[in-house]
Amino acid sequence: MDAEMERLLAAIGPRLRSLRRDRGMTLETLSEATGISVSGLSRLESGKRRPTLELLIPLARAHRVALDQLIAAPATGDPRVHLTPLLKRHGSVLVPLTRYPGRLQVFKQVIAPCPRRLVTHPGYEWLFVLAGELLLVLGERELTLRPGEVAEFDTAEPHWFGPAGDHPVEILHIFGRQGDKARVRAHPASFPDHPAH
């Protein structure tokens, strides 16, 4: 096996550990989600067990990432954008999905439990919950959003959002400068199964 392959394989374990910790998951939780034993996961993360497709595929599914993100495969002319996650405070992860200066900004976020701190700033935000439960605080109001639910609000109002409980929440987050607001093209009544927010 050549040195480049050895280097790629050796980097997988630390990457898996970092990804799990960034999402606030324990080895026990990940074991339940993947069917891989706790000791097997621990040995994989420490580099004592060689990664195989049978191990990496359920891990990629559990973390909701592409397989090539786990192994850091080199680009091959694929036109897809390779996103770069950013580690934020308290173990949260932010993945920028757009890079349009001065326009709407779209992010995927995995938010770990963190202290509440209401903030205000110019702009407008939309939050779409992918997994977990999101607690949104707007001034004196508190709302709990579940997967598939959406909230939008003016960020001039004091606000905070994060996990509703002790587990991380995964969201799509759209931020627009003042004046950028959603343009609804369908009347809510045409979607009877979806609650209006």
JSON list of C-alpha atoms in Angstrom, two decimals:
[
{"chain": "A", "resi": 1, "resn": "MET", "atom": "CA", "xyz": [0.00, 0.00, 0.00]},
{"chain": "A", "resi": 2, "resn": "ASP", "atom": "CA", "xyz": [1.48, 3.37, -0.99]},
{"chain": "A", "resi": 3, "resn": "ALA", "atom": "CA", "xyz": [2.18, 6.21, 1.43]},
{"chain": "A", "resi": 4, "resn": "GLU", "atom": "CA", "xyz": [-0.71, 8.36, 0.15]},
{"chain": "A", "resi": 5, "resn": "MET", "atom": "CA", "xyz": [-3.23, 5.58, 0.81]},
{"chain": "A", "resi": 6, "resn": "GLU", "atom": "CA", "xyz": [-1.80, 5.03, 4.29]},
{"chain": "A", "resi": 7, "resn": "ARG", "atom": "CA", "xyz": [-2.12, 8.75, 4.99]},
{"chain": "A", "resi": 8, "resn": "LEU", "atom": "CA", "xyz": [-5.77, 8.81, 3.83]},
{"chain": "A", "resi": 9, "resn": "LEU", "atom": "CA", "xyz": [-6.66, 5.78, 5.97]},
{"chain": "A", "resi": 10, "resn": "ALA", "atom": "CA", "xyz": [-4.84, 7.13, 9.04]},
{"chain": "A", "resi": 11, "resn": "ALA", "atom": "CA", "xyz": [-6.82, 10.41, 8.83]},
{"chain": "A", "resi": 12, "resn": "ILE", "atom": "CA", "xyz": [-10.25, 8.71, 8.85]},
{"chain": "A", "resi": 13, "resn": "GLY", "atom": "CA", "xyz": [-10.29, 7.81, 12.55]},
{"chain": "A", "resi": 14, "resn": "PRO", "atom": "CA", "xyz": [-9.61, 11.34, 13.87]},
{"chain": "A", "resi": 15, "resn": "ARG", "atom": "CA", "xyz": [-12.09, 12.72, 11.33]},
{"chain": "A", "resi": 16, "resn": "LEU", "atom": "CA", "xyz": [-14.80, 10.33, 12.57]},
{"chain": "A", "resi": 17, "resn": "ARG", "atom": "CA", "xyz": [-14.11, 11.28, 16.20]},
{"chain": "A", "resi": 18, "resn": "SER", "atom": "CA", "xyz": [-14.27, 15.00, 15.38]},
{"chain": "A", "resi": 19, "resn": "LEU", "atom": "CA", "xyz": [-17.50, 14.58, 13.41]},
{"chain": "A", "resi": 20, "resn": "ARG", "atom": "CA", "xyz": [-19.15, 12.63, 16.25]},
{"chain": "A", "resi": 21, "resn": "ARG", "atom": "CA", "xyz": [-18.08, 15.16, 18.89]},
{"chain": "A", "resi": 22, "resn": "ASP", "atom": "CA", "xyz": [-19.13, 18.11, 16.72]},
{"chain": "A", "resi": 23, "resn": "ARG", "atom": "CA", "xyz": [-22.63, 16.60, 16.65]},
{"chain": "A", "resi": 24, "resn": "GLY", "atom": "CA", "xyz": [-22.65, 16.06, 20.40]},
{"chain": "A", "resi": 25, "resn": "MET", "atom": "CA", "xyz": [-23.01, 12.27, 20.03]},
{"chain": "A", "resi": 26, "resn": "THR", "atom": "CA", "xyz": [-21.66, 9.65, 22.41]},
{"chain": "A", "resi": 27, "resn": "LEU", "atom": "CA", "xyz": [-20.19, 6.36, 21.22]},
{"chain": "A", "resi": 28, "resn": "GLU", "atom": "CA", "xyz": [-23.27, 4.65, 22.68]},
{"chain": "A", "resi": 29, "resn": "THR", "atom": "CA", "xyz": [-25.67, 6.84, 20.67]},
{"chain": "A", "resi": 30, "resn": "LEU", "atom": "CA", "xyz": [-23.70, 6.30, 17.47]},
{"chain": "A", "resi": 31, "resn": "SER", "atom": "CA", "xyz": [-23.57, 2.57, 18.14]},
{"chain": "A", "resi": 32, "resn": "GLU", "atom": "CA", "xyz": [-27.39, 2.46, 18.37]},
{"chain": "A", "resi": 33, "resn": "ALA", "atom": "CA", "xyz": [-27.70, 4.42, 15.10]},
{"chain": "A", "resi": 34, "resn": "THR", "atom": "CA", "xyz": [-25.23, 2.30, 13.12]},
{"chain": "A", "resi": 35, "resn": "GLY", "atom": "CA", "xyz": [-25.29, -1.18, 14.65]},
{"chain": "A", "resi": 36, "resn": "ILE", "atom": "CA", "xyz": [-21.50, -1.00, 15.13]},
{"chain": "A", "resi": 37, "resn": "SER", "atom": "CA", "xyz": [-20.36, -1.92, 18.64]},
{"chain": "A", "resi": 38, "resn": "VAL", "atom": "CA", "xyz": [-19.05, 0.77, 20.99]},
{"chain": "A", "resi": 39, "resn": "SER", "atom": "CA", "xyz": [-15.66, -0.96, 21.14]},
{"chain": "A", "resi": 40, "resn": "GLY", "atom": "CA", "xyz": [-15.59, -1.19, 17.35]},
{"chain": "A", "resi": 41, "resn": "LEU", "atom": "CA", "xyz": [-16.31, 2.52, 17.01]},
{"chain": "A", "resi": 42, "resn": "SER", "atom": "CA", "xyz": [-13.68, 3.37, 19.61]},
{"chain": "A", "resi": 43, "resn": "ARG", "atom": "CA", "xyz": [-11.04, 1.26, 17.83]},
{"chain": "A", "resi": 44, "resn": "LEU", "atom": "CA", "xyz": [-11.99, 2.82, 14.48]},
{"chain": "A", "resi": 45, "resn": "GLU", "atom": "CA", "xyz": [-11.66, 6.37, 15.84]},
{"chain": "A", "resi": 46, "resn": "SER", "atom": "CA", "xyz": [-8.31, 5.61, 17.51]},
{"chain": "A", "resi": 47, "resn": "GLY", "atom": "CA", "xyz": [-6.90, 4.03, 14.33]},
{"chain": "A", "resi": 48, "resn": "LYS", "atom": "CA", "xyz": [-6.66, 0.54, 15.84]},
{"chain": "A", "resi": 49, "resn": "ARG", "atom": "CA", "xyz": [-9.24, -0.83, 13.38]},
{"chain": "A", "resi": 50, "resn": "ARG", "atom": "CA", "xyz": [-8.96, -0.40, 9.62]},
{"chain": "A", "resi": 51, "resn": "PRO", "atom": "CA", "xyz": [-11.99, 1.39, 8.08]},
{"chain": "A", "resi": 52, "resn": "THR", "atom": "CA", "xyz": [-14.00, -0.64, 5.55]},
{"chain": "A", "resi": 53, "resn": "LEU", "atom": "CA", "xyz": [-17.02, 0.23, 3.41]},
{"chain": "A", "resi": 54, "resn": "GLU", "atom": "CA", "xyz": [-19.19, -1.92, 5.68]},
{"chain": "A", "resi": 55, "resn": "LEU", "atom": "CA", "xyz": [-18.25, 0.40, 8.55]},
{"chain": "A", "resi": 56, "resn": "LEU", "atom": "CA", "xyz": [-18.09, 3.73, 6.72]},
{"chain": "A", "resi": 57, "resn": "ILE", "atom": "CA", "xyz": [-21.44, 3.55, 4.90]},
{"chain": "A", "resi": 58, "resn": "PRO", "atom": "CA", "xyz": [-23.61, 3.35, 8.09]},
{"chain": "A", "resi": 59, "resn": "LEU", "atom": "CA", "xyz": [-21.42, 6.05, 9.69]},
{"chain": "A", "resi": 60, "resn": "ALA", "atom": "CA", "xyz": [-21.92, 8.37, 6.70]},
{"chain": "A", "resi": 61, "resn": "ARG", "atom": "CA", "xyz": [-25.68, 7.78, 6.93]},
{"chain": "A", "resi": 62, "resn": "ALA", "atom": "CA", "xyz": [-25.76, 8.42, 10.68]},
{"chain": "A", "resi": 63, "resn": "HIS", "atom": "CA", "xyz": [-23.81, 11.68, 10.29]},
{"chain": "A", "resi": 64, "resn": "ARG", "atom": "CA", "xyz": [-25.69, 12.67, 7.11]},
{"chain": "A", "resi": 65, "resn": "VAL", "atom": "CA", "xyz": [-22.54, 13.29, 5.12]},
{"chain": "A", "resi": 66, "resn": "ALA", "atom": "CA", "xyz": [-21.27, 11.97, 1.79]},
{"chain": "A", "resi": 67, "resn": "LEU", "atom": "CA", "xyz": [-18.89, 9.02, 1.98]},
{"chain": "A", "resi": 68, "resn": "ASP", "atom": "CA", "xyz": [-16.11, 11.05, 0.33]},
{"chain": "A", "resi": 69, "resn": "GLN", "atom": "CA", "xyz": [-16.30, 13.54, 3.23]},
{"chain": "A", "resi": 70, "resn": "LEU", "atom": "CA", "xyz": [-15.36, 10.75, 5.63]},
{"chain": "A", "resi": 71, "resn": "ILE", "atom": "CA", "xyz": [-12.36, 9.67, 3.59]},
{"chain": "A", "resi": 72, "resn": "ALA", "atom": "CA", "xyz": [-11.39, 13.10, 2.20]},
{"chain": "A", "resi": 73, "resn": "ALA", "atom": "CA", "xyz": [-11.21, 11.74, -1.33]},
{"chain": "A", "resi": 74, "resn": "PRO", "atom": "CA", "xyz": [-9.45, 14.09, -3.76]},
{"chain": "A", "resi": 75, "resn": "ALA", "atom": "CA", "xyz": [-11.55, 16.04, -6.26]},
{"chain": "A", "resi": 76, "resn": "THR", "atom": "CA", "xyz": [-12.01, 14.21, -9.58]},
{"chain": "A", "resi": 77, "resn": "GLY", "atom": "CA", "xyz": [-13.58, 16.83, -11.82]},
{"chain": "A", "resi": 78, "resn": "ASP", "atom": "CA", "xyz": [-16.94, 16.35, -10.11]},
{"chain": "A", "resi": 79, "resn": "PRO", "atom": "CA", "xyz": [-18.89, 19.62, -10.57]},
{"chain": "A", "resi": 80, "resn": "ARG", "atom": "CA", "xyz": [-20.44, 19.38, -7.11]},
{"chain": "A", "resi": 81, "resn": "VAL", "atom": "CA", "xyz": [-19.23, 21.85, -4.50]},
{"chain": "A", "resi": 82, "resn": "HIS", "atom": "CA", "xyz": [-17.24, 20.32, -1.64]},
{"chain": "A", "resi": 83, "resn": "LEU", "atom": "CA", "xyz": [-18.53, 22.13, 1.42]},
{"chain": "A", "resi": 84, "resn": "THR", "atom": "CA", "xyz": [-16.29, 23.07, 4.33]},
{"chain": "A", "resi": 85, "resn": "PRO", "atom": "CA", "xyz": [-17.88, 22.75, 7.79]},
{"chain": "A", "resi": 86, "resn": "LEU", "atom": "CA", "xyz": [-16.89, 25.40, 10.34]},
{"chain": "A", "resi": 87, "resn": "LEU", "atom": "CA", "xyz": [-16.68, 24.48, 14.02]},
{"chain": "A", "resi": 88, "resn": "LYS", "atom": "CA", "xyz": [-18.40, 27.11, 16.18]},
{"chain": "A", "resi": 89, "resn": "ARG", "atom": "CA", "xyz": [-18.72, 27.68, 19.91]},
{"chain": "A", "resi": 90, "resn": "HIS", "atom": "CA", "xyz": [-20.08, 24.93, 22.20]},
{"chain": "A", "resi": 91, "resn": "GLY", "atom": "CA", "xyz": [-19.44, 22.25, 19.55]},
{"chain": "A", "resi": 92, "resn": "SER", "atom": "CA", "xyz": [-21.91, 23.54, 16.94]},
{"chain": "A", "resi": 93, "resn": "VAL", "atom": "CA", "xyz": [-21.15, 23.12, 13.23]},
{"chain": "A", "resi": 94, "resn": "LEU", "atom": "CA", "xyz": [-21.94, 25.63, 10.47]},
{"chain": "A", "resi": 95, "resn": "VAL", "atom": "CA", "xyz": [-21.81, 24.68, 6.77]},
{"chain": "A", "resi": 96, "resn": "PRO", "atom": "CA", "xyz": [-22.13, 27.62, 4.35]},
{"chain": "A", "resi": 97, "resn": "LEU", "atom": "CA", "xyz": [-24.24, 26.52, 1.35]},
{"chain": "A", "resi": 98, "resn": "THR", "atom": "CA", "xyz": [-23.98, 29.82, -0.55]},
{"chain": "A", "resi": 99, "resn": "ARG", "atom": "CA", "xyz": [-21.29, 32.45, -0.97]},
{"chain": "A", "resi": 100, "resn": "TYR", "atom": "CA", "xyz": [-23.13, 35.49, -2.31]},
{"chain": "A", "resi": 101, "resn": "PRO", "atom": "CA", "xyz": [-21.79, 38.64, -0.62]},
{"chain": "A", "resi": 102, "resn": "GLY", "atom": "CA", "xyz": [-24.59, 41.06, 0.18]},
{"chain": "A", "resi": 103, "resn": "ARG", "atom": "CA", "xyz": [-27.36, 38.63, -0.77]},
{"chain": "A", "resi": 104, "resn": "LEU", "atom": "CA", "xyz": [-29.27, 35.85, 0.96]},
{"chain": "A", "resi": 105, "resn": "GLN", "atom": "CA", "xyz": [-26.95, 33.56, 2.90]},
{"chain": "A", "resi": 106, "resn": "VAL", "atom": "CA", "xyz": [-27.91, 29.89, 3.32]},
{"chain": "A", "resi": 107, "resn": "PHE", "atom": "CA", "xyz": [-26.35, 27.62, 5.96]},
{"chain": "A", "resi": 108, "resn": "LYS", "atom": "CA", "xyz": [-26.83, 24.12, 7.25]},
{"chain": "A", "resi": 109, "resn": "GLN", "atom": "CA", "xyz": [-26.29, 24.11, 11.01]},
{"chain": "A", "resi": 110, "resn": "VAL", "atom": "CA", "xyz": [-25.95, 21.46, 13.67]},
{"chain": "A", "resi": 111, "resn": "ILE", "atom": "CA", "xyz": [-26.48, 23.33, 16.93]},
{"chain": "A", "resi": 112, "resn": "ALA", "atom": "CA", "xyz": [-25.30, 21.80, 20.19]},
{"chain": "A", "resi": 113, "resn": "PRO", "atom": "CA", "xyz": [-26.85, 22.78, 23.54]},
{"chain": "A", "resi": 114, "resn": "CYS", "atom": "CA", "xyz": [-25.67, 26.27, 24.50]},
{"chain": "A", "resi": 115, "resn": "PRO", "atom": "CA", "xyz": [-26.60, 29.12, 26.86]},
{"chain": "A", "resi": 116, "resn": "ARG", "atom": "CA", "xyz": [-29.42, 31.47, 25.85]},
{"chain": "A", "resi": 117, "resn": "ARG", "atom": "CA", "xyz": [-28.37, 34.98, 24.86]},
{"chain": "A", "resi": 118, "resn": "LEU", "atom": "CA", "xyz": [-30.92, 37.10, 23.02]},
{"chain": "A", "resi": 119, "resn": "VAL", "atom": "CA", "xyz": [-29.46, 39.28, 20.25]},
{"chain": "A", "resi": 120, "resn": "THR", "atom": "CA", "xyz": [-30.71, 41.86, 17.75]},
{"chain": "A", "resi": 121, "resn": "HIS", "atom": "CA", "xyz": [-29.24, 42.91, 14.40]},
{"chain": "A", "resi": 122, "resn": "PRO", "atom": "CA", "xyz": [-30.48, 44.16, 11.02]},
{"chain": "A", "resi": 123, "resn": "GLY", "atom": "CA", "xyz": [-31.90, 41.49, 8.75]},
{"chain": "A", "resi": 124, "resn": "TYR", "atom": "CA", "xyz": [-34.46, 38.75, 8.31]},
{"chain": "A", "resi": 125, "resn": "GLU", "atom": "CA", "xyz": [-34.11, 35.02, 9.04]},
{"chain": "A", "resi": 126, "resn": "TRP", "atom": "CA", "xyz": [-35.79, 31.76, 8.10]},
{"chain": "A", "resi": 127, "resn": "LEU", "atom": "CA", "xyz": [-35.21, 28.52, 10.02]},
{"chain": "A", "resi": 128, "resn": "PHE", "atom": "CA", "xyz": [-36.20, 25.07, 8.70]},
{"chain": "A", "resi": 129, "resn": "VAL", "atom": "CA", "xyz": [-35.78, 22.12, 11.08]},
{"chain": "A", "resi": 130, "resn": "LEU", "atom": "CA", "xyz": [-34.22, 19.00, 9.54]},
{"chain": "A", "resi": 131, "resn": "ALA", "atom": "CA", "xyz": [-33.74, 16.85, 12.66]},
{"chain": "A", "resi": 132, "resn": "GLY", "atom": "CA", "xyz": [-34.30, 17.26, 16.39]},
{"chain": "A", "resi": 133, "resn": "GLU", "atom": "CA", "xyz": [-36.31, 20.01, 18.07]},
{"chain": "A", "resi": 134, "resn": "LEU", "atom": "CA", "xyz": [-35.51, 23.72, 17.86]},
{"chain": "A", "resi": 135, "resn": "LEU", "atom": "CA", "xyz": [-36.43, 26.19, 20.57]},
{"chain": "A", "resi": 136, "resn": "LEU", "atom": "CA", "xyz": [-36.94, 29.70, 19.13]},
{"chain": "A", "resi": 137, "resn": "VAL", "atom": "CA", "xyz": [-37.18, 32.63, 21.54]},
{"chain": "A", "resi": 138, "resn": "LEU", "atom": "CA", "xyz": [-38.61, 35.85, 20.07]},
{"chain": "A", "resi": 139, "resn": "GLY", "atom": "CA", "xyz": [-38.84, 38.55, 22.71]},
{"chain": "A", "resi": 140, "resn": "GLU", "atom": "CA", "xyz": [-41.23, 37.14, 25.33]},
{"chain": "A", "resi": 141, "resn": "ARG", "atom": "CA", "xyz": [-42.45, 34.26, 23.13]},
{"chain": "A", "resi": 142, "resn": "GLU", "atom": "CA", "xyz": [-41.04, 30.73, 22.98]},
{"chain": "A", "resi": 143, "resn": "LEU", "atom": "CA", "xyz": [-41.80, 28.31, 20.14]},
{"chain": "A", "resi": 144, "resn": "THR", "atom": "CA", "xyz": [-40.71, 24.68, 19.72]},
{"chain": "A", "resi": 145, "resn": "LEU", "atom": "CA", "xyz": [-40.24, 23.63, 16.10]},
{"chain": "A", "resi": 146, "resn": "ARG", "atom": "CA", "xyz": [-40.01, 20.01, 14.95]},
{"chain": "A", "resi": 147, "resn": "PRO", "atom": "CA", "xyz": [-38.65, 18.46, 11.72]},
{"chain": "A", "resi": 148, "resn": "GLY", "atom": "CA", "xyz": [-40.34, 19.98, 8.66]},
{"chain": "A", "resi": 149, "resn": "GLU", "atom": "CA", "xyz": [-41.48, 23.13, 10.48]},
{"chain": "A", "resi": 150, "resn": "VAL", "atom": "CA", "xyz": [-40.37, 26.62, 9.49]},
{"chain": "A", "resi": 151, "resn": "ALA", "atom": "CA", "xyz": [-40.15, 30.00, 11.23]},
{"chain": "A", "resi": 152, "resn": "GLU", "atom": "CA", "xyz": [-39.35, 33.42, 9.80]},
{"chain": "A", "resi": 153, "resn": "PHE", "atom": "CA", "xyz": [-38.76, 36.64, 11.70]},
{"chain": "A", "resi": 154, "resn": "ASP", "atom": "CA", "xyz": [-37.25, 40.11, 11.63]},
{"chain": "A", "resi": 155, "resn": "THR", "atom": "CA", "xyz": [-33.92, 40.01, 13.46]},
{"chain": "A", "resi": 156, "resn": "ALA", "atom": "CA", "xyz": [-34.50, 43.51, 14.91]},
{"chain": "A", "resi": 157, "resn": "GLU", "atom": "CA", "xyz": [-36.62, 41.64, 17.48]},
{"chain": "A", "resi": 158, "resn": "PRO", "atom": "CA", "xyz": [-34.56, 40.14, 20.34]},
{"chain": "A", "resi": 159, "resn": "HIS", "atom": "CA", "xyz": [-34.10, 36.47, 19.47]},
{"chain": "A", "resi": 160, "resn": "TRP", "atom": "CA", "xyz": [-32.24, 33.23, 20.23]},
{"chain": "A", "resi": 161, "resn": "PHE", "atom": "CA", "xyz": [-32.52, 29.71, 18.90]},
{"chain": "A", "resi": 162, "resn": "GLY", "atom": "CA", "xyz": [-30.99, 26.37, 19.83]},
{"chain": "A", "resi": 163, "resn": "PRO", "atom": "CA", "xyz": [-31.86, 22.80, 20.81]},
{"chain": "A", "resi": 164, "resn": "ALA", "atom": "CA", "xyz": [-35.11, 22.40, 22.75]},
{"chain": "A", "resi": 165, "resn": "GLY", "atom": "CA", "xyz": [-33.50, 19.69, 24.89]},
{"chain": "A", "resi": 166, "resn": "ASP", "atom": "CA", "xyz": [-30.15, 18.07, 25.59]},
{"chain": "A", "resi": 167, "resn": "HIS", "atom": "CA", "xyz": [-29.53, 16.85, 22.03]},
{"chain": "A", "resi": 168, "resn": "PRO", "atom": "CA", "xyz": [-28.26, 18.83, 19.00]},
{"chain": "A", "resi": 169, "resn": "VAL", "atom": "CA", "xyz": [-30.71, 20.11, 16.41]},
{"chain": "A", "resi": 170, "resn": "GLU", "atom": "CA", "xyz": [-30.05, 20.25, 12.66]},
{"chain": "A", "resi": 171, "resn": "ILE", "atom": "CA", "xyz": [-31.48, 23.14, 10.63]},
{"chain": "A", "resi": 172, "resn": "LEU", "atom": "CA", "xyz": [-31.33, 25.02, 7.37]},
{"chain": "A", "resi": 173, "resn": "HIS", "atom": "CA", "xyz": [-30.77, 28.69, 8.18]},
{"chain": "A", "resi": 174, "resn": "ILE", "atom": "CA", "xyz": [-31.37, 31.49, 5.67]},
{"chain": "A", "resi": 175, "resn": "PHE", "atom": "CA", "xyz": [-30.31, 35.01, 6.51]},
{"chain": "A", "resi": 176, "resn": "GLY", "atom": "CA", "xyz": [-31.09, 38.12, 4.47]},
{"chain": "A", "resi": 177, "resn": "ARG", "atom": "CA", "xyz": [-30.12, 41.72, 5.00]},
{"chain": "A", "resi": 178, "resn": "GLN", "atom": "CA", "xyz": [-32.85, 44.19, 5.91]},
{"chain": "A", "resi": 179, "resn": "GLY", "atom": "CA", "xyz": [-35.42, 44.27, 3.14]},
{"chain": "A", "resi": 180, "resn": "ASP", "atom": "CA", "xyz": [-34.79, 40.71, 1.91]},
{"chain": "A", "resi": 181, "resn": "LYS", "atom": "CA", "xyz": [-37.94, 38.76, 2.71]},
{"chain": "A", "resi": 182, "resn": "ALA", "atom": "CA", "xyz": [-39.46, 35.52, 1.52]},
{"chain": "A", "resi": 183, "resn": "ARG", "atom": "CA", "xyz": [-41.56, 35.70, -1.63]},
{"chain": "A", "resi": 184, "resn": "VAL", "atom": "CA", "xyz": [-44.37, 33.19, -1.13]},
{"chain": "A", "resi": 185, "resn": "ARG", "atom": "CA", "xyz": [-45.61, 31.83, -4.47]},
{"chain": "A", "resi": 186, "resn": "ALA", "atom": "CA", "xyz": [-48.28, 29.48, -3.12]},
{"chain": "A", "resi": 187, "resn": "HIS", "atom": "CA", "xyz": [-51.07, 30.28, -0.71]},
{"chain": "A", "resi": 188, "resn": "PRO", "atom": "CA", "xyz": [-50.79, 28.31, 2.57]},
{"chain": "A", "resi": 189, "resn": "ALA", "atom": "CA", "xyz": [-54.35, 27.02, 2.09]},
{"chain": "A", "resi": 190, "resn": "SER", "atom": "CA", "xyz": [-53.07, 24.96, -0.86]},
{"chain": "A", "resi": 191, "resn": "PHE", "atom": "CA", "xyz": [-51.01, 22.89, 1.62]},
{"chain": "A", "resi": 192, "resn": "PRO", "atom": "CA", "xyz": [-53.64, 21.67, 4.12]},
{"chain": "A", "resi": 193, "resn": "ASP", "atom": "CA", "xyz": [-51.28, 19.11, 5.71]},
{"chain": "A", "resi": 194, "resn": "HIS", "atom": "CA", "xyz": [-48.69, 21.74, 6.67]},
{"chain": "A", "resi": 195, "resn": "PRO", "atom": "CA", "xyz": [-49.31, 24.15, 9.56]},
{"chain": "A", "resi": 196, "resn": "ALA", "atom": "CA", "xyz": [-48.85, 27.82, 8.83]},
{"chain": "A", "resi": 197, "resn": "HIS", "atom": "CA", "xyz": [-46.14, 29.66, 10.81]}
]
